[in-house]
mmCIF file of C-alpha atoms and ligand atoms in Angstrom:
data_model
loop_
_atom_site.group_PDB
_atom_site.id
_atom_site.type_symbol
_atom_site.label_atom_id
_atom_site.label_comp_id
_atom_site.label_asym_id
_atom_site.label_seq_id
_atom_site.Cartn_x
_atom_site.Cartn_y
_atom_site.Cartn_z
ATOM 1 C CA MET A 1 0.000 0.000 0.000
ATOM 2 C CA ARG A 2 1.172 3.540 -0.757
ATOM 3 C CA THR A 3 2.361 5.477 2.284
ATOM 4 C CA ARG A 4 2.505 9.148 3.237
ATOM 5 C CA PRO A 5 4.529 10.896 5.942
ATOM 6 C CA LEU A 6 2.530 11.492 9.115
ATOM 7 C CA GLY A 7 4.342 14.781 9.612
ATOM 8 C CA PRO A 8 7.697 16.269 10.636
ATOM 9 C CA GLY A 9 9.661 13.710 12.689
ATOM 10 C CA ALA A 10 6.925 11.098 12.461
ATOM 11 C CA PRO A 11 6.987 7.914 10.356
ATOM 12 C CA ALA A 12 5.231 7.257 7.075
ATOM 13 C CA VAL A 13 1.836 5.567 7.473
ATOM 14 C CA SER A 14 -0.600 4.003 5.025
ATOM 15 C CA ALA A 15 -2.025 6.631 2.665
ATOM 16 C CA ILE A 16 -5.492 5.697 3.964
ATOM 17 C CA GLY A 17 -6.144 5.048 7.660
ATOM 18 C CA LEU A 18 -9.101 3.604 9.554
ATOM 19 C CA GLY A 19 -11.501 6.022 11.254
ATOM 20 C CA ALA A 20 -12.823 3.879 14.084
ATOM 21 C CA MET A 21 -15.708 6.111 15.280
ATOM 22 C CA PRO A 22 -18.658 4.159 13.745
ATOM 23 C CA LEU A 23 -17.575 1.086 15.744
ATOM 24 C CA SER A 24 -18.509 2.781 19.025
ATOM 25 C CA ILE A 25 -21.249 5.369 18.498
ATOM 26 C CA SER A 26 -24.990 4.835 18.031
ATOM 27 C CA GLY A 27 -25.594 2.037 15.513
ATOM 28 C CA ARG A 28 -22.353 0.289 16.430
ATOM 29 C CA PRO A 29 -21.866 -3.378 15.550
ATOM 30 C CA PRO A 30 -21.357 -6.193 18.078
ATOM 31 C CA GLU A 31 -17.897 -6.148 19.646
ATOM 32 C CA SER A 32 -16.681 -9.295 17.865
ATOM 33 C CA GLN A 33 -17.526 -7.711 14.497
ATOM 34 C CA ALA A 34 -15.861 -4.433 15.476
ATOM 35 C CA VAL A 35 -12.642 -6.264 16.403
ATOM 36 C CA SER A 36 -12.763 -8.098 13.043
ATOM 37 C CA VAL A 37 -13.152 -4.782 11.182
ATOM 38 C CA ILE A 38 -10.081 -3.268 12.875
ATOM 39 C CA GLN A 39 -7.981 -6.386 12.313
ATOM 40 C CA ALA A 40 -9.103 -6.666 8.675
ATOM 41 C CA ALA A 41 -8.085 -3.031 8.071
ATOM 42 C CA LEU A 42 -4.640 -3.744 9.527
ATOM 43 C CA ASP A 43 -4.309 -7.001 7.578
ATOM 44 C CA ALA A 44 -5.135 -5.014 4.424
ATOM 45 C CA GLY A 45 -2.163 -2.736 5.124
ATOM 46 C CA MET A 46 -3.585 0.210 7.056
ATOM 47 C CA THR A 47 -1.065 1.388 9.662
ATOM 48 C CA LEU A 48 -2.996 4.376 11.063
ATOM 49 C CA VAL A 49 -6.083 4.069 13.268
ATOM 50 C CA ASP A 50 -7.954 7.200 14.363
ATOM 51 C CA THR A 51 -9.984 7.239 17.566
ATOM 52 C CA ALA A 52 -11.068 9.590 20.396
ATOM 53 C CA ASP A 53 -12.052 9.193 24.034
ATOM 54 C CA VAL A 54 -15.558 10.421 23.102
ATOM 55 C CA TYR A 55 -16.229 7.767 20.429
ATOM 56 C CA CYS A 56 -18.842 6.101 22.614
ATOM 57 C CA LEU A 57 -22.552 6.393 23.433
ATOM 58 C CA ASP A 58 -22.360 8.992 26.215
ATOM 59 C CA ASP A 59 -20.273 10.122 29.185
ATOM 60 C CA ARG A 60 -20.802 6.797 31.001
ATOM 61 C CA ASP A 61 -19.148 4.989 28.084
ATOM 62 C CA ILE A 62 -16.040 7.211 27.568
ATOM 63 C CA GLY A 63 -13.088 5.291 26.107
ATOM 64 C CA HIS A 64 -15.212 2.598 24.417
ATOM 65 C CA ASN A 65 -13.452 2.992 21.051
ATOM 66 C CA GLU A 66 -9.984 3.183 22.612
ATOM 67 C CA ARG A 67 -10.592 -0.018 24.615
ATOM 68 C CA LEU A 68 -11.859 -1.704 21.460
ATOM 69 C CA ILE A 69 -8.691 -0.783 19.547
ATOM 70 C CA ALA A 70 -6.509 -1.981 22.429
ATOM 71 C CA LYS A 71 -8.392 -5.286 22.394
ATOM 72 C CA ALA A 72 -8.102 -5.671 18.605
ATOM 73 C CA LEU A 73 -4.362 -4.927 18.691
ATOM 74 C CA ALA A 74 -3.731 -7.318 21.595
ATOM 75 C CA SER A 75 -5.085 -10.297 19.629
ATOM 76 C CA TRP A 76 -3.788 -9.191 16.203
ATOM 77 C CA ALA A 77 -1.099 -11.382 14.655
ATOM 78 C CA GLY A 78 0.818 -8.434 13.149
ATOM 79 C CA GLU A 79 3.486 -6.148 14.589
ATOM 80 C CA ARG A 80 1.917 -3.679 17.089
ATOM 81 C CA ASP A 81 4.818 -1.251 16.771
ATOM 82 C CA SER A 82 4.107 -0.764 13.073
ATOM 83 C CA ILE A 83 0.701 0.772 13.880
ATOM 84 C CA VAL A 84 0.117 4.425 14.821
ATOM 85 C CA VAL A 85 -2.948 4.945 17.016
ATOM 86 C CA ALA A 86 -4.161 8.538 16.998
ATOM 87 C CA THR A 87 -6.573 9.574 19.720
ATOM 88 C CA LYS A 88 -8.076 12.904 20.795
ATOM 89 C CA GLY A 89 -9.056 14.867 23.881
ATOM 90 C CA GLY A 90 -11.063 18.008 24.395
ATOM 91 C CA MET A 91 -14.703 16.953 24.134
ATOM 92 C CA THR A 92 -17.362 15.365 26.357
ATOM 93 C CA ARG A 93 -20.640 13.456 25.714
ATOM 94 C CA PRO A 94 -23.165 14.567 28.370
ATOM 95 C CA GLY A 95 -26.452 12.799 27.676
ATOM 96 C CA GLY A 96 -24.958 11.666 24.333
ATOM 97 C CA ARG A 97 -24.454 15.252 23.092
ATOM 98 C CA TRP A 98 -21.069 16.380 21.685
ATOM 99 C CA GLU A 99 -19.611 19.316 23.666
ATOM 100 C CA GLU A 100 -16.169 20.932 23.696
ATOM 101 C CA ASP A 101 -14.135 21.027 26.900
ATOM 102 C CA GLY A 102 -10.717 22.541 26.246
ATOM 103 C CA ARG A 103 -9.909 23.344 29.877
ATOM 104 C CA PRO A 104 -6.343 22.280 30.737
ATOM 105 C CA GLN A 105 -7.544 20.233 33.728
ATOM 106 C CA HIS A 106 -9.989 18.343 31.499
ATOM 107 C CA LEU A 107 -7.310 17.630 28.884
ATOM 108 C CA LYS A 108 -4.884 16.349 31.542
ATOM 109 C CA ALA A 109 -7.506 14.017 33.045
ATOM 110 C CA ALA A 110 -8.709 12.886 29.608
ATOM 111 C CA CYS A 111 -5.156 12.000 28.568
ATOM 112 C CA GLU A 112 -4.697 9.859 31.696
ATOM 113 C CA ARG A 113 -7.950 8.033 30.912
ATOM 114 C CA SER A 114 -6.884 7.499 27.281
ATOM 115 C CA LEU A 115 -3.530 6.043 28.359
ATOM 116 C CA LYS A 116 -5.416 3.469 30.460
ATOM 117 C CA ALA A 117 -8.065 2.756 27.826
ATOM 118 C CA LEU A 118 -5.418 2.211 25.132
ATOM 119 C CA SER A 119 -3.209 0.211 27.549
ATOM 120 C CA VAL A 120 -0.112 2.208 26.625
ATOM 121 C CA GLU A 121 2.481 4.237 28.521
ATOM 122 C CA ARG A 122 2.645 6.865 25.789
ATOM 123 C CA ILE A 123 0.034 7.883 23.219
ATOM 124 C CA ASP A 124 1.381 7.825 19.645
ATOM 125 C CA LEU A 125 -0.533 10.866 18.345
ATOM 126 C CA TYR A 126 -2.667 13.051 20.645
ATOM 127 C CA GLN A 127 -4.978 15.461 18.848
ATOM 128 C CA PHE A 128 -6.768 18.442 20.374
ATOM 129 C CA HIS A 129 -10.303 17.548 19.240
ATOM 130 C CA ALA A 130 -11.795 21.016 18.706
ATOM 131 C CA PRO A 131 -11.216 24.578 19.923
ATOM 132 C CA ASP A 132 -13.440 25.456 22.894
ATOM 133 C CA ARG A 133 -14.739 29.027 22.495
ATOM 134 C CA ALA A 134 -15.012 29.285 26.316
ATOM 135 C CA VAL A 135 -11.284 28.589 26.850
ATOM 136 C CA PRO A 136 -8.318 30.460 25.333
ATOM 137 C CA PHE A 137 -6.963 28.244 22.521
ATOM 138 C CA THR A 138 -3.404 28.819 23.754
ATOM 139 C CA ASP A 139 -4.324 27.429 27.210
ATOM 140 C CA SER A 140 -5.646 24.198 25.645
ATOM 141 C CA VAL A 141 -2.636 23.782 23.348
ATOM 142 C CA GLY A 142 -0.334 24.618 26.254
ATOM 143 C CA ALA A 143 -1.824 21.733 28.258
ATOM 144 C CA ILE A 144 -1.158 19.335 25.392
ATOM 145 C CA ALA A 145 2.418 20.624 25.091
ATOM 146 C CA GLU A 146 2.870 19.842 28.814
ATOM 147 C CA LEU A 147 1.557 16.314 28.279
ATOM 148 C CA GLN A 148 4.197 15.885 25.580
ATOM 149 C CA HIS A 149 6.952 17.233 27.869
ATOM 150 C CA GLU A 150 5.806 14.738 30.515
ATOM 151 C CA GLY A 151 6.308 11.905 27.997
ATOM 152 C CA LYS A 152 2.632 10.936 27.881
ATOM 153 C CA VAL A 153 2.236 11.906 24.241
ATOM 154 C CA ARG A 154 4.654 11.263 21.377
ATOM 155 C CA TRP A 155 3.306 13.521 18.611
ATOM 156 C CA VAL A 156 0.731 16.310 18.731
ATOM 157 C CA GLY A 157 -2.105 17.000 16.301
ATOM 158 C CA LEU A 158 -4.970 19.478 15.976
ATOM 159 C CA SER A 159 -8.520 19.018 14.716
ATOM 160 C CA ASN A 160 -11.270 21.334 13.478
ATOM 161 C CA VAL A 161 -8.899 24.287 13.179
ATOM 162 C CA THR A 162 -8.220 27.245 10.886
ATOM 163 C CA VAL A 163 -4.862 28.194 9.372
ATOM 164 C CA GLY A 164 -4.607 30.962 11.982
ATOM 165 C CA GLU A 165 -5.132 28.459 14.803
ATOM 166 C CA ILE A 166 -2.527 26.091 13.344
ATOM 167 C CA ARG A 167 0.024 28.929 13.274
ATOM 168 C CA THR A 168 -0.858 29.907 16.854
ATOM 169 C CA ALA A 169 -0.423 26.312 18.041
ATOM 170 C CA GLN A 170 2.891 25.940 16.200
ATOM 171 C CA ALA A 171 4.316 28.771 18.302
ATOM 172 C CA ILE A 172 3.640 26.611 21.384
ATOM 173 C CA VAL A 173 4.241 23.010 20.308
ATOM 174 C CA ASP A 174 5.489 20.990 17.319
ATOM 175 C CA VAL A 175 2.366 20.050 15.361
ATOM 176 C CA VAL A 176 2.547 17.014 13.060
ATOM 177 C CA THR A 177 -1.061 16.584 11.881
ATOM 178 C CA VAL A 178 -4.272 18.521 11.259
ATOM 179 C CA GLN A 179 -7.590 16.646 11.104
ATOM 180 C CA ASN A 180 -10.474 18.478 9.414
ATOM 181 C CA ARG A 181 -13.443 17.382 7.312
ATOM 182 C CA LEU A 182 -12.899 16.850 3.574
ATOM 183 C CA SER A 183 -15.038 15.086 0.975
ATOM 184 C CA PRO A 184 -16.655 16.065 -2.347
ATOM 185 C CA PHE A 185 -19.660 17.161 -0.233
ATOM 186 C CA HIS A 186 -17.588 19.299 2.147
ATOM 187 C CA ARG A 187 -14.667 21.199 0.579
ATOM 188 C CA GLU A 188 -14.099 23.998 3.119
ATOM 189 C CA ALA A 189 -10.623 22.644 3.979
ATOM 190 C CA LEU A 190 -9.641 23.307 0.363
ATOM 191 C CA GLU A 191 -11.404 26.671 0.148
ATOM 192 C CA THR A 192 -9.924 28.053 3.390
ATOM 193 C CA GLY A 193 -6.378 26.970 2.564
ATOM 194 C CA VAL A 194 -5.950 24.429 5.394
ATOM 195 C CA VAL A 195 -5.011 21.570 3.037
ATOM 196 C CA LYS A 196 -2.513 23.807 1.198
ATOM 197 C CA TYR A 197 -1.005 25.096 4.450
ATOM 198 C CA CYS A 198 -0.474 21.495 5.571
ATOM 199 C CA SER A 199 1.198 20.426 2.349
ATOM 200 C CA ASP A 200 3.357 23.576 2.246
ATOM 201 C CA ASN A 201 4.529 22.870 5.800
ATOM 202 C CA GLY A 202 4.829 19.074 5.638
ATOM 203 C CA LEU A 203 1.972 18.419 8.073
ATOM 204 C CA ALA A 204 -0.268 15.436 7.390
ATOM 205 C CA PHE A 205 -3.864 16.472 6.710
ATOM 206 C CA LEU A 206 -6.122 13.721 8.100
ATOM 207 C CA ALA A 207 -9.321 14.017 6.064
ATOM 208 C CA TYR A 208 -12.277 13.051 8.243
ATOM 209 C CA SER A 209 -15.684 11.936 6.951
ATOM 210 C CA PRO A 210 -13.942 11.494 3.545
ATOM 211 C CA VAL A 211 -16.876 9.726 1.902
ATOM 212 C CA GLY A 212 -19.350 12.198 3.370
ATOM 213 C CA GLY A 213 -20.105 10.637 6.764
ATOM 214 C CA GLY A 214 -22.651 8.073 7.915
ATOM 215 C CA ARG A 215 -25.635 9.567 6.028
ATOM 216 C CA LEU A 216 -24.226 11.163 2.865
ATOM 217 C CA ASN A 217 -21.966 8.248 1.882
ATOM 218 C CA LYS A 218 -25.103 6.297 1.003
ATOM 219 C CA LYS A 219 -25.758 8.766 -1.844
ATOM 220 C CA LEU A 220 -22.477 7.958 -3.615
ATOM 221 C CA PRO A 221 -23.568 4.899 -5.646
ATOM 222 C CA ASP A 222 -26.372 6.990 -7.204
ATOM 223 C CA HIS A 223 -24.216 10.001 -8.065
ATOM 224 C CA PRO A 224 -24.006 10.266 -11.883
ATOM 225 C CA ALA A 225 -20.304 11.217 -11.974
ATOM 226 C CA LEU A 226 -19.045 8.131 -10.176
ATOM 227 C CA PRO A 227 -20.228 4.875 -11.834
ATOM 228 C CA PRO A 228 -18.328 5.374 -15.135
ATOM 229 C CA ILE A 229 -15.087 6.112 -13.286
ATOM 230 C CA ALA A 230 -15.680 3.250 -10.858
ATOM 231 C CA ALA A 231 -16.330 0.854 -13.746
ATOM 232 C CA ALA A 232 -13.167 1.953 -15.555
ATOM 233 C CA HIS A 233 -11.085 1.020 -12.512
ATOM 234 C CA ALA A 234 -13.186 -1.969 -11.338
ATOM 235 C CA ALA A 235 -13.526 -0.063 -8.064
ATOM 236 C CA SER A 236 -16.426 0.986 -5.821
ATOM 237 C CA PRO A 237 -17.830 4.551 -5.898
ATOM 238 C CA HIS A 238 -16.552 4.952 -2.322
ATOM 239 C CA ALA A 239 -13.028 3.958 -3.378
ATOM 240 C CA VAL A 240 -13.162 6.456 -6.250
ATOM 241 C CA VAL A 241 -14.125 9.227 -3.822
ATOM 242 C CA LEU A 242 -11.286 8.246 -1.471
ATOM 243 C CA ALA A 243 -8.861 8.422 -4.421
ATOM 244 C CA TRP A 244 -10.191 11.924 -5.201
ATOM 245 C CA VAL A 245 -9.663 12.999 -1.567
ATOM 246 C CA LEU A 246 -6.112 11.568 -1.635
ATOM 247 C CA ALA A 247 -5.372 13.583 -4.762
ATOM 248 C CA GLN A 248 -6.285 16.908 -3.106
ATOM 249 C CA GLY A 249 -2.791 17.300 -1.654
ATOM 250 C CA PRO A 250 0.469 15.384 -1.218
ATOM 251 C CA THR A 251 0.037 15.146 2.570
ATOM 252 C CA VAL A 252 -3.676 14.260 2.648
ATOM 253 C CA ILE A 253 -4.499 10.978 4.432
ATOM 254 C CA PRO A 254 -8.219 10.053 4.358
ATOM 255 C CA ILE A 255 -9.495 8.185 7.431
ATOM 256 C CA PRO A 256 -12.778 6.527 6.353
ATOM 257 C CA GLY A 257 -14.967 4.755 8.892
ATOM 258 C CA ALA A 258 -16.381 1.249 8.443
ATOM 259 C CA ARG A 259 -18.638 -1.110 10.348
ATOM 260 C CA THR A 260 -18.080 -4.084 8.051
ATOM 261 C CA VAL A 261 -14.940 -5.953 7.029
ATOM 262 C CA GLU A 262 -15.952 -5.553 3.385
ATOM 263 C CA HIS A 263 -16.062 -1.753 3.616
ATOM 264 C CA ALA A 264 -12.772 -1.517 5.537
ATOM 265 C CA VAL A 265 -10.953 -3.701 2.990
ATOM 266 C CA ASP A 266 -12.478 -1.801 0.075
ATOM 267 C CA SER A 267 -11.293 1.509 1.553
ATOM 268 C CA ALA A 268 -7.787 0.150 2.143
ATOM 269 C CA GLY A 269 -7.603 -0.792 -1.545
ATOM 270 C CA ALA A 270 -8.336 2.817 -2.518
ATOM 271 C CA ALA A 271 -4.853 3.829 -1.324
ATOM 272 C CA ASP A 272 -3.446 2.393 -4.554
ATOM 273 C CA LEU A 273 -6.180 3.727 -6.836
ATOM 274 C CA VAL A 274 -4.858 6.571 -8.999
ATOM 275 C CA LEU A 275 -7.374 8.587 -11.023
ATOM 276 C CA SER A 276 -6.475 10.431 -14.233
ATOM 277 C CA GLU A 277 -6.434 14.240 -14.319
ATOM 278 C CA GLU A 278 -9.614 14.104 -16.386
ATOM 279 C CA GLU A 279 -11.396 11.854 -13.857
ATOM 280 C CA LEU A 280 -10.315 14.097 -10.974
ATOM 281 C CA ALA A 281 -11.605 17.144 -12.857
ATOM 282 C CA ILE A 282 -14.995 15.481 -13.460
ATOM 283 C CA ILE A 283 -15.450 14.835 -9.726
ATOM 284 C CA SER A 284 -14.167 18.302 -8.789
ATOM 285 C CA ALA A 285 -16.644 19.939 -11.168
ATOM 286 C CA ALA A 286 -19.613 17.817 -10.038
ATOM 287 C CA GLU A 287 -22.175 19.023 -7.494
ATOM 288 C CA PHE A 288 -22.464 16.859 -4.388
ATOM 289 C CA TRP A 289 -25.540 18.055 -2.538
ATOM 290 C CA SER A 290 -25.756 17.391 1.154
HETATM 291 N N1 NAP B 301 -12.087 15.196 14.263
HETATM 292 C C1 NAP B 301 -13.408 15.195 14.189
HETATM 293 O O1 NAP B 301 -14.093 16.103 14.683
HETATM 294 C C2 NAP B 301 -14.079 14.052 13.470
HETATM 295 C C3 NAP B 301 -15.439 14.134 13.117
HETATM 296 C C4 NAP B 301 -16.006 13.060 12.436
HETATM 297 C C5 NAP B 301 -15.228 11.946 12.122
HETATM 298 N N2 NAP B 301 -13.921 11.874 12.497
HETATM 299 C C6 NAP B 301 -13.054 10.711 12.180
HETATM 300 O O2 NAP B 301 -13.174 10.436 10.790
HETATM 301 C C7 NAP B 301 -13.576 9.094 10.599
HETATM 302 C C8 NAP B 301 -14.419 8.946 9.348
HETATM 303 O O3 NAP B 301 -15.524 9.807 9.395
HETATM 304 P P1 NAP B 301 -17.030 9.273 9.437
HETATM 305 O O4 NAP B 301 -17.039 7.923 10.024
HETATM 306 O O5 NAP B 301 -17.816 10.375 10.026
HETATM 307 O O6 NAP B 301 -17.447 9.264 7.905
HETATM 308 P P2 NAP B 301 -17.020 8.520 6.562
HETATM 309 O O7 NAP B 301 -15.755 7.789 6.742
HETATM 310 O O8 NAP B 301 -17.117 9.527 5.484
HETATM 311 O O9 NAP B 301 -18.254 7.517 6.335
HETATM 312 C C9 NAP B 301 -18.495 6.511 7.219
HETATM 313 C C10 NAP B 301 -19.365 5.441 6.620
HETATM 314 O O10 NAP B 301 -19.214 5.305 5.208
HETATM 315 C C11 NAP B 301 -19.278 3.952 4.847
HETATM 316 N N3 NAP B 301 -18.099 3.606 4.043
HETATM 317 C C12 NAP B 301 -16.829 4.028 4.213
HETATM 318 N N4 NAP B 301 -16.020 3.467 3.288
HETATM 319 C C13 NAP B 301 -16.809 2.659 2.523
HETATM 320 C C14 NAP B 301 -16.561 1.804 1.420
HETATM 321 N N5 NAP B 301 -15.334 1.664 0.916
HETATM 322 N N6 NAP B 301 -17.619 1.148 0.879
HETATM 323 C C15 NAP B 301 -18.862 1.292 1.374
HETATM 324 N N7 NAP B 301 -19.160 2.060 2.439
HETATM 325 C C16 NAP B 301 -18.132 2.738 3.002
HETATM 326 C C17 NAP B 301 -19.219 3.128 6.120
HETATM 327 O O11 NAP B 301 -20.455 2.489 6.261
HETATM 328 P P3 NAP B 301 -20.672 1.197 7.209
HETATM 329 O O12 NAP B 301 -20.706 1.722 8.574
HETATM 330 O O13 NAP B 301 -21.964 0.655 6.736
HETATM 331 O O14 NAP B 301 -19.500 0.269 6.984
HETATM 332 C C18 NAP B 301 -18.909 4.136 7.193
HETATM 333 O O15 NAP B 301 -19.529 3.931 8.433
HETATM 334 C C19 NAP B 301 -14.332 8.747 11.880
HETATM 335 O O16 NAP B 301 -14.423 7.351 12.038
HETATM 336 C C20 NAP B 301 -13.467 9.433 12.893
HETATM 337 O O17 NAP B 301 -12.326 8.632 13.171
HETATM 338 C C21 NAP B 301 -13.336 12.932 13.143
#
């Protein structure tokens, strides 16, 4: 499988990683199936798994996705050290809602919980999940920098940020990755320059919801632009979209979710799918209504 650098000082990882969120939120599959999905993604060559403490049902279930990944890795036949697990802190799930909490004391406690849930002494990649408008951004990033100085976190990433926020964070800590939304339905990361800033500065851009998310991805097979391209490559419409996302910048790494082995393996295969300039232009010019 093609690889891409995870960022300055970090190793190369598979050009497409697994987004593990759908394995732990509402509609999640049975645990045995979820473990099979993670292991199938790794067997297919993915070496990056994205998670978060809040990928769960609600605050009573925090760490569900991290514990699941730890369990899948513990019984996986491959080499654990070849896999980068990226988690996040900075949100909560009261009553199942998604709320930001960027207070330094929350981030410190969340990191301790994630270390336990992942069964590791140091988190590979710790991402600040989303700026909290009630807390100065520099205070939140400062807390994550302290976690790195304490040896609890190897590399630092940001999520749901602007170019201005990336620059602000870089004055405080070495940033290796930025995780924002990017799909043909949602192109704001291209329009606001975040993808370009990442490629210009060697930061990996982890494209979340790359096939549109849990609802919109179901529209892809019916989109008129995709079936001819999919047929030409003997690929699925989802794989074609992942190849388009990959082509949006040299440091873009899509992290599609999956609840079935079939979908995870199909997405892994998209890492080696290269579309022609003409095919890319057709998808770029097409309307994808949400
Ligand atoms: N940083 C953030 O704020 C943030 C926000 C959202 C997501 N994320 C991360 O990004 C990851 C991906 O985002 P997402 O899960 O929202 O959306 P997504 O990856 O765009 O779509 C998820 C759904 O699309 C279907 N799918 C994916 N690849 C497929 C394929 N090759 N063939 C057929 N169906 C396919 C899967 O359906 P099935 O479930 O039926 O297999 C999957 O659940 C998450 O898992 C999470 O790690 C981060």
